[in-house]
Each structure stands twice: as C-alpha cells, then as structure tokens.
C-alpha positions as a Markdown table, in Angstrom:
| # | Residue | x | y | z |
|---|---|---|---|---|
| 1 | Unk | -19.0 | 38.1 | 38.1 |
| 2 | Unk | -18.3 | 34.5 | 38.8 |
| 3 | Unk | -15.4 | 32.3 | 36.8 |
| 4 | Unk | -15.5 | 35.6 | 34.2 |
| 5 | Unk | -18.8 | 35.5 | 33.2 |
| 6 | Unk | -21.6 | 38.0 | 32.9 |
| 7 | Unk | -24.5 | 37.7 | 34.6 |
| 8 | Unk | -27.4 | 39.7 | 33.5 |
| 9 | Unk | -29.4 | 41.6 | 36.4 |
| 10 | Unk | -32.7 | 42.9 | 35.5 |
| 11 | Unk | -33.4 | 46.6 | 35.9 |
| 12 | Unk | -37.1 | 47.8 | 36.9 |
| 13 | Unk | -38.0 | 49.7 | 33.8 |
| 14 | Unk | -39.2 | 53.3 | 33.5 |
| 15 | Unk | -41.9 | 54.2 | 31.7 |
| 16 | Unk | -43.7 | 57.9 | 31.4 |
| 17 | Unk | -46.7 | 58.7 | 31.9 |
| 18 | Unk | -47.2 | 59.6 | 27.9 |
| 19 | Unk | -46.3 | 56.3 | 27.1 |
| 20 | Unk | -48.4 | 53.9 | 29.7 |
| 21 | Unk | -51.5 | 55.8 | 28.1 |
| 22 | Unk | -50.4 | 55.0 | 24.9 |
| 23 | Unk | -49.9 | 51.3 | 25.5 |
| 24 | Unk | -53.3 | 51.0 | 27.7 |
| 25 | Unk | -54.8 | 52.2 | 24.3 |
| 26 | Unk | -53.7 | 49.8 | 22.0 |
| 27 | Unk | -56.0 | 47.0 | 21.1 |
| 28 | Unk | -55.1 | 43.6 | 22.3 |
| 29 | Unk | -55.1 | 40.9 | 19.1 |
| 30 | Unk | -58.3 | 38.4 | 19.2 |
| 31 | Unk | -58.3 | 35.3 | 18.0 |
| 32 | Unk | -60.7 | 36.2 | 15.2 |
| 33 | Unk | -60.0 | 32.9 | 13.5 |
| 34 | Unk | -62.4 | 31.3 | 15.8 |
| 35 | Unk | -65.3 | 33.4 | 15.1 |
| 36 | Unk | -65.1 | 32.6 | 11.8 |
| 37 | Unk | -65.6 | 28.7 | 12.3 |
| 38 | Unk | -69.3 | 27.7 | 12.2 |
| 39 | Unk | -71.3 | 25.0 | 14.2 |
| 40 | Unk | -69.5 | 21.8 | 13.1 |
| 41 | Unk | -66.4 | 22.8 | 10.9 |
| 42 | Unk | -63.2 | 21.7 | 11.9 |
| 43 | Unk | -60.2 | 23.2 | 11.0 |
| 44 | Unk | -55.9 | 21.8 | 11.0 |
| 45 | Unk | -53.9 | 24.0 | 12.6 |
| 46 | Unk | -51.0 | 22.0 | 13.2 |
| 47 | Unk | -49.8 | 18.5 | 13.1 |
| 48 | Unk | -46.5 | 17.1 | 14.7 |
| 49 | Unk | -46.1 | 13.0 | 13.1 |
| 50 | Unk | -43.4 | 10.8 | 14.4 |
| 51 | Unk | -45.4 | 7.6 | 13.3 |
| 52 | Unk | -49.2 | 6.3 | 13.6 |
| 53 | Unk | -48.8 | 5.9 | 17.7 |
| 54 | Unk | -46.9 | 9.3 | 18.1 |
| 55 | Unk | -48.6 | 12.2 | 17.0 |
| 56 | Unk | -50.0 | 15.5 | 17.8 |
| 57 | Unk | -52.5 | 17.5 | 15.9 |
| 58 | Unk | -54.1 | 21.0 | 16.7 |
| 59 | Unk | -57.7 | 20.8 | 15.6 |
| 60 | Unk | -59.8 | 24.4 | 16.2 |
| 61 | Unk | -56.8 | 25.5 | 18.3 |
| 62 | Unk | -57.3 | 22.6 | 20.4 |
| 63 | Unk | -54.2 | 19.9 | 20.9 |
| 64 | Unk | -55.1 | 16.1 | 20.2 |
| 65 | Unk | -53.1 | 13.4 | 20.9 |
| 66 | Unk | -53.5 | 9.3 | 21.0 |
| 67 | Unk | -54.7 | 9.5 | 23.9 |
| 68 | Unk | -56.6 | 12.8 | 24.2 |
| 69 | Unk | -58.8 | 13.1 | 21.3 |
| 70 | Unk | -61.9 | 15.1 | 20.8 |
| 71 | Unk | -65.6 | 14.2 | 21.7 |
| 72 | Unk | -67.7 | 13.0 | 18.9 |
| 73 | Unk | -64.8 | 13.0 | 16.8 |
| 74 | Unk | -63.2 | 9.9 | 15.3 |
| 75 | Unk | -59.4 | 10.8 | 14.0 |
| 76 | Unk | -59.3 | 8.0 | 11.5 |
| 77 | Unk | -55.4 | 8.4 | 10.3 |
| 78 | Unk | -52.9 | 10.9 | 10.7 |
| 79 | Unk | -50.1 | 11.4 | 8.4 |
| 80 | Unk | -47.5 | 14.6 | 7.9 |
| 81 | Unk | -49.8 | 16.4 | 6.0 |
| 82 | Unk | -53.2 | 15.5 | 6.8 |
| 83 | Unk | -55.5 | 14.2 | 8.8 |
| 84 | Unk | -58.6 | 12.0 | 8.1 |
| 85 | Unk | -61.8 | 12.8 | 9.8 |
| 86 | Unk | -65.2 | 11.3 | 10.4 |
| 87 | Unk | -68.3 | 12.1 | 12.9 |
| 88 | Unk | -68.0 | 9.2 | 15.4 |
| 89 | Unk | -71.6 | 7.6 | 14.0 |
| 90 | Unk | -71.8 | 4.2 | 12.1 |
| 91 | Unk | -71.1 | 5.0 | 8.7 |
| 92 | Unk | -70.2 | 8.5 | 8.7 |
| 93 | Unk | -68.0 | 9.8 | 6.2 |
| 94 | Unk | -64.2 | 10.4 | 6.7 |
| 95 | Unk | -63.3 | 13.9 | 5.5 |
| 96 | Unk | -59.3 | 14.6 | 4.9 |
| 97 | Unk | -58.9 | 17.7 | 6.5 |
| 98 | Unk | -55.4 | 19.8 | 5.7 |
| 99 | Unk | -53.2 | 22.0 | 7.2 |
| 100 | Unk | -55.5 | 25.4 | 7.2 |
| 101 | Unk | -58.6 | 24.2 | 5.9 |
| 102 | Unk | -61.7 | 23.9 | 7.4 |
| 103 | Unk | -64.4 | 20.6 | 6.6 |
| 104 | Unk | -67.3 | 20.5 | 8.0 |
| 105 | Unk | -68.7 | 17.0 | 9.6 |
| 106 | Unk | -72.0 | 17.7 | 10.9 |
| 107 | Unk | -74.9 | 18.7 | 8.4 |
C-alpha cells in the first residue's frame, strides 16, 4: 500500500474441471442480425451527430464517418435521428433510413 491506498492484485483463478466443460459447452452468441439482411438492404444501427461535418453512423454494423463512407453509397444528410440514403447513380432515390430499420437501395 502506497500513501493509504489499495491496490488491487489480480489472483490466477481456479476453475474445476466440472466447470471448464461446462463453459466449453455453452454456445458462443452470433451476430444473427446479419444473416438476416439481404443483398442490398441497409440497416441504422447507430448514429453519433455533433453537426453536418461531425458525425458518425453505424450502417450494417459498419462505422461511417465524413471521411470514411461506404462504397456505392451516397450518405446524403445526417441528422440525430436519421439518415438519408441513395445508391451513388445519377438520379437514384434517397431513402431515409432510421435507427433499426432496414431500406433496401438496390432492386
């Protein structure tokens, strides 16, 4: 103890035998929510807005930014509860895309 405080040391821990089976058994989580997009859906997972220059947006589990944004994607606008979509093609349609929803841009 230095100046009176605690300092935590970490102990190896002890498991049995029993118990190491047990947790070698149990199933790890998948990401399920992947398999469930199809071939040109998009889906908000997150969004982060300071102002129209500083933003982050999770798109498919993916992290977008400004400056890193996703091929053959145009990300239109970006506000605190949306964000506006359209397949980077001359006169495509811009989709608003919410957080949890999925909106497919290619036909």
């Amino acid at each position: 103890m230095a100046n009176g405080s605690l300092m935590a040391e970490s102990e190896p821990a002890m498991i049995s035998e029993a118990e190491l089976k047990m947790l070698g058994s149990v199933p790890l989580k998948k990401d399920v929510t992947k398999n469930l997009l199809k071939k040109g859906e998009w889906r908000l997972d997150g969004i982060v807005f300071k102002d129209q220059k500083d933003w982050t947006v999770w798109l498919n589990g993916e992290q977008f930014t400004p400056t890193h944004l996703p091929a053959g994607i145009r990300i239109v606008d970006v506000c605190d509860e949306s964000v506006q979509l359209s397949l980077d093609e001359e006169g495509a349609p811009v989709k608003i895309l919410c957080l949890n929803y999925c909106v497919k841009l290619h036909a």
